[in-house]
PDB file of C-alpha atoms in Angstrom:
ATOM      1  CA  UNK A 104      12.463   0.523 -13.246  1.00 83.00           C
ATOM      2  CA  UNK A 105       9.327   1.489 -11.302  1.00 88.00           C
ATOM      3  CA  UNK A 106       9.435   3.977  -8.820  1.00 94.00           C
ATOM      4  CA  UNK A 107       6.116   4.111  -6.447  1.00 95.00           C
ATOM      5  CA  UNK A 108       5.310   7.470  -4.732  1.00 95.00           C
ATOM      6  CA  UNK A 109       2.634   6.839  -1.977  1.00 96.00           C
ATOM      7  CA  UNK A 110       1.038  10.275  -0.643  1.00 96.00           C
ATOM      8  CA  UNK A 111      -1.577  11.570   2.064  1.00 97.00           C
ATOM      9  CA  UNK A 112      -0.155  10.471   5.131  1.00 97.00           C
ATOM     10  CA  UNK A 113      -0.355  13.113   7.983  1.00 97.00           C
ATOM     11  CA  UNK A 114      -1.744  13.966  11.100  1.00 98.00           C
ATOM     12  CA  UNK A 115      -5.349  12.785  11.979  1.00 98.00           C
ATOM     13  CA  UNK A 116      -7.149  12.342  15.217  1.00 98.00           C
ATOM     14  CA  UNK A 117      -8.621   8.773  16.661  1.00 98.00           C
ATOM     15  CA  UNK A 118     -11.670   7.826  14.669  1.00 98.00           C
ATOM     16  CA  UNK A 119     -10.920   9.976  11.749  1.00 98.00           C
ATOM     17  CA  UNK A 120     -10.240   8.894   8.456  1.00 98.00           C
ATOM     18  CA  UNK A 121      -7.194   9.550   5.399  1.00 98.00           C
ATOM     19  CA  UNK A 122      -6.770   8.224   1.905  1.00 98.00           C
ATOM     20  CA  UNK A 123      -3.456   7.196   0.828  1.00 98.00           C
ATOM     21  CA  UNK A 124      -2.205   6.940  -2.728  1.00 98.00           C
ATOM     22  CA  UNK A 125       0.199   5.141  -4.379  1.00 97.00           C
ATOM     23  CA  UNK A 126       0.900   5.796  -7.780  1.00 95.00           C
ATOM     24  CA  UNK A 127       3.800   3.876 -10.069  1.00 93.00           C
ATOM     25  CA  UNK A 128       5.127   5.632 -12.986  1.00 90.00           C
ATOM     26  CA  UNK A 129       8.066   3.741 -14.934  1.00 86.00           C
ATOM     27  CA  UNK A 130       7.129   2.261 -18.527  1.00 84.00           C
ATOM     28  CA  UNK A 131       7.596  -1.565 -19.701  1.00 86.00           C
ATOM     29  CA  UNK A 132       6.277  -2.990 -16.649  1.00 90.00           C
ATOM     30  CA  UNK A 133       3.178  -4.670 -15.657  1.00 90.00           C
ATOM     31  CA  UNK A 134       1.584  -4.294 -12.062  1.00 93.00           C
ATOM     32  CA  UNK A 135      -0.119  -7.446 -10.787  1.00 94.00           C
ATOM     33  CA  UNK A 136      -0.330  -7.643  -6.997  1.00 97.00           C
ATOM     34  CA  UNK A 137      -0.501  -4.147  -4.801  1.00 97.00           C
ATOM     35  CA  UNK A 138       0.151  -4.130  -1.444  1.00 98.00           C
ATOM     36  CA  UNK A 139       0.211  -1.712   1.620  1.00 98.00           C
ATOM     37  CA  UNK A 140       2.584  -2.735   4.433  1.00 98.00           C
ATOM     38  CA  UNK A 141       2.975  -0.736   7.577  1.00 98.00           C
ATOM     39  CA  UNK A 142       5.897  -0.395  10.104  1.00 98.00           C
ATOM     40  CA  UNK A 143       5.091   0.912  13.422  1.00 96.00           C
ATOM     41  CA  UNK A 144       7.445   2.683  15.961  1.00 92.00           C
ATOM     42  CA  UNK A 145       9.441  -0.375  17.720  1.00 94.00           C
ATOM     43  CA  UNK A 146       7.365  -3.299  15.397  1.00 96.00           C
ATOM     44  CA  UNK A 147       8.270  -5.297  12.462  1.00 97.00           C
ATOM     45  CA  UNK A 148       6.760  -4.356   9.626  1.00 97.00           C
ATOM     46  CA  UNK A 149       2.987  -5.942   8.808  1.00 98.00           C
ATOM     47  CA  UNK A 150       1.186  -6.892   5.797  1.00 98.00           C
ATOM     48  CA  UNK A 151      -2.054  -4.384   5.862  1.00 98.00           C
ATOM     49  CA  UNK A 152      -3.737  -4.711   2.728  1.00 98.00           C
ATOM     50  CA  UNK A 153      -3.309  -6.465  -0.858  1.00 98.00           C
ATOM     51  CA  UNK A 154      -5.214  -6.329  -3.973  1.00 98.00           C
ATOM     52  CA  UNK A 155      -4.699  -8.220  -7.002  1.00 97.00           C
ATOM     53  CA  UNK A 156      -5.006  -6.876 -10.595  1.00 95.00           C
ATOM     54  CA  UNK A 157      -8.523  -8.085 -10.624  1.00 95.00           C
ATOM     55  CA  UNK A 158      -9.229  -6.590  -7.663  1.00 96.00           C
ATOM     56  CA  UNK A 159      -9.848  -9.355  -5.205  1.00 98.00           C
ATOM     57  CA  UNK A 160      -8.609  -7.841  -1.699  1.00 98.00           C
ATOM     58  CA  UNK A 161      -7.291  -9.156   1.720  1.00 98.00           C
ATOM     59  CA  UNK A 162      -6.663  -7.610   4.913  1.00 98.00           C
ATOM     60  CA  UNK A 163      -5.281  -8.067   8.126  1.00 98.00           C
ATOM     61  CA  UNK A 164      -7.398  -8.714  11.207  1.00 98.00           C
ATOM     62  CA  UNK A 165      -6.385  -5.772  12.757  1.00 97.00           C
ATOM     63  CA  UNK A 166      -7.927  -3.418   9.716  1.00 98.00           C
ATOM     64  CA  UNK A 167     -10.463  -5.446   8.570  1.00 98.00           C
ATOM     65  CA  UNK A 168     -13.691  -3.287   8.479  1.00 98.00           C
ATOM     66  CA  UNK A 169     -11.920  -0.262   8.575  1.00 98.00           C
ATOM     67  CA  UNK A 170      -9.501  -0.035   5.770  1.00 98.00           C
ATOM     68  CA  UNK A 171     -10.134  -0.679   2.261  1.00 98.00           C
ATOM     69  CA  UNK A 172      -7.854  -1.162  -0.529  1.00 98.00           C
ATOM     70  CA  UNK A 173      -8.875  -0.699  -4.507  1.00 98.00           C
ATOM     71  CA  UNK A 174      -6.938  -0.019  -7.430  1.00 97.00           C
ATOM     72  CA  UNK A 175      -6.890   2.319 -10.490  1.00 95.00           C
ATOM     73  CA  UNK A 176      -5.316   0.000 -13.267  1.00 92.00           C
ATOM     74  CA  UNK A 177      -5.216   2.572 -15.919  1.00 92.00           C
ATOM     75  CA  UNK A 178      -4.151   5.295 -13.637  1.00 92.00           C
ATOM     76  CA  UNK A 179      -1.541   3.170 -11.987  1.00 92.00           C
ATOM     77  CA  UNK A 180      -2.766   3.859  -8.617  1.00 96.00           C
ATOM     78  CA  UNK A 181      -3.711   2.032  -5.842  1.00 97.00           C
ATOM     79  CA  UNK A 182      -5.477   3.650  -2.968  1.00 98.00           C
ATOM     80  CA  UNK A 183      -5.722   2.775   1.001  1.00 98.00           C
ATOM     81  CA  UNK A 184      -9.198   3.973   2.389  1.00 98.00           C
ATOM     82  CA  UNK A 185      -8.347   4.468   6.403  1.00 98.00           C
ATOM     83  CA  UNK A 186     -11.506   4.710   8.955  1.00 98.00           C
ATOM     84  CA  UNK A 187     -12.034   4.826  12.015  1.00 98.00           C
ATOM     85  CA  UNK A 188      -8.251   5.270  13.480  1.00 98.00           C
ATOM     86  CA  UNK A 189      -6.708   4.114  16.101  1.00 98.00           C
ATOM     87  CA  UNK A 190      -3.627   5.090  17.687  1.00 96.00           C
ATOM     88  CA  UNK A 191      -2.102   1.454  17.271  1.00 96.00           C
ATOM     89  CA  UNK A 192      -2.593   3.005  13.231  1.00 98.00           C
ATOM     90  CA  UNK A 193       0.359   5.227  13.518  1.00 98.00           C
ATOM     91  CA  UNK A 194       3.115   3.654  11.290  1.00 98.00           C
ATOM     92  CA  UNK A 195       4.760   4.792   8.061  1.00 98.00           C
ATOM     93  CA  UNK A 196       2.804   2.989   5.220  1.00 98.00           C
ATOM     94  CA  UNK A 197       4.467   1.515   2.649  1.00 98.00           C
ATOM     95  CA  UNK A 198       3.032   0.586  -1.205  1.00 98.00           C
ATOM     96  CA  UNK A 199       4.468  -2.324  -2.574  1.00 98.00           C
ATOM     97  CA  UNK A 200       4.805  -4.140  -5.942  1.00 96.00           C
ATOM     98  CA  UNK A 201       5.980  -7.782  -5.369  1.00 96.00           C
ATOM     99  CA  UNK A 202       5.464  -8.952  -8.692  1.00 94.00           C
ATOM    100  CA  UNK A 203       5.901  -6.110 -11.145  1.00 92.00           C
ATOM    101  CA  UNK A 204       6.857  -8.192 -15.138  1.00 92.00           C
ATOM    102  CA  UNK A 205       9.399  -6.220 -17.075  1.00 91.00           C
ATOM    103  CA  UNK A 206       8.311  -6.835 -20.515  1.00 90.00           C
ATOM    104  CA  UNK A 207      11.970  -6.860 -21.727  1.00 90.00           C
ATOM    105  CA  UNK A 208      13.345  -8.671 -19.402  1.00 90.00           C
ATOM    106  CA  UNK A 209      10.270 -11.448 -18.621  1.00 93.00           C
ATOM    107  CA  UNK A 210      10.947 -11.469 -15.213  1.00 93.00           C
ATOM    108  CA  UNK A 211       9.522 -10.401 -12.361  1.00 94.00           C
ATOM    109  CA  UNK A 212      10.601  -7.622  -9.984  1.00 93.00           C
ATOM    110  CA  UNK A 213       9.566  -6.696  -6.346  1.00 96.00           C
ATOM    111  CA  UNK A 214       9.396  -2.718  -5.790  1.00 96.00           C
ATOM    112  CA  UNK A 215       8.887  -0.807  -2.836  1.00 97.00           C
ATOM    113  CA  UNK A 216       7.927   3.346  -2.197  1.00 97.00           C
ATOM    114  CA  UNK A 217       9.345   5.467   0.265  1.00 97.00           C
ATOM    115  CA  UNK A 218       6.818   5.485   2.563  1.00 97.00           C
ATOM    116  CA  UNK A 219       4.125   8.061   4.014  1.00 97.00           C
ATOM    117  CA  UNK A 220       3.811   8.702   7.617  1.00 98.00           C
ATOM    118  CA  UNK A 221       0.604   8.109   9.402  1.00 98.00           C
ATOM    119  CA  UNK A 222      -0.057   9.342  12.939  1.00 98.00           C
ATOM    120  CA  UNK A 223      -2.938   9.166  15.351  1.00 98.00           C
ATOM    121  CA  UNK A 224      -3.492  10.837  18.142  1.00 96.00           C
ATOM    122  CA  UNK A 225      -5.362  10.947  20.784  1.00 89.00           C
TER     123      UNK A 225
END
């Protein structure tokens, strides 16, 4: 198993900024595409950011020019850069592993963290 433990969510006013982490510990798996999901209060939860293992990067409209997403392969980390918040930012942020290969068993798994609660105000 994987288990992916995202950290430095908080408090921040509009137009500041926060780094959130995501690192995956768990041994006989590879990590190909990272991404960051958010759920706001009341919303579905929304793509934000994904990265593949060669680092090529998307992002929602919504983030795009503000966030940015890059990866630590031999750390096991993924990061999510934050500027320039908003208040629409607050959501918990999750870090997600869609297609993580288990060497043993050749297939592919789909892991999730707990989350990391980001809130703006104003």
């Amino acid at each position: 198993q994987v288990q992916l433990v995202e950290s430095g969510g908080g408090l921040v006013q509009v137009g500041g900024s926060l780094r959130l982490s995501c690192t995956a510990s768990g041994s006989g798996f590879s990590l190909n595409n990272m991404r960051w999901y958010r759920q706001g209060p009341g919303k579905q939860r929304e793509l934000v950011a994904s990265i593949t293992r060669g680092g090529s990067t998307n992002y929602a409209d919504s983030v795009k020019g503000r966030f940015t997403i890059s990866r630590d392969n031999a750390k096991n980390t993924v990061y999510l850069q934050m500027n320039s918040l908003k208040p629409e930012d607050t959501a918990v942020y999750y870090c997600n592993a869609p297609d993580a290969y288990g060497s043993s068993s050749q297939r592919y798994y789909d892991f999730w963290g707990q989350g990391t609660q980001v809130t703006v105000s104003s």
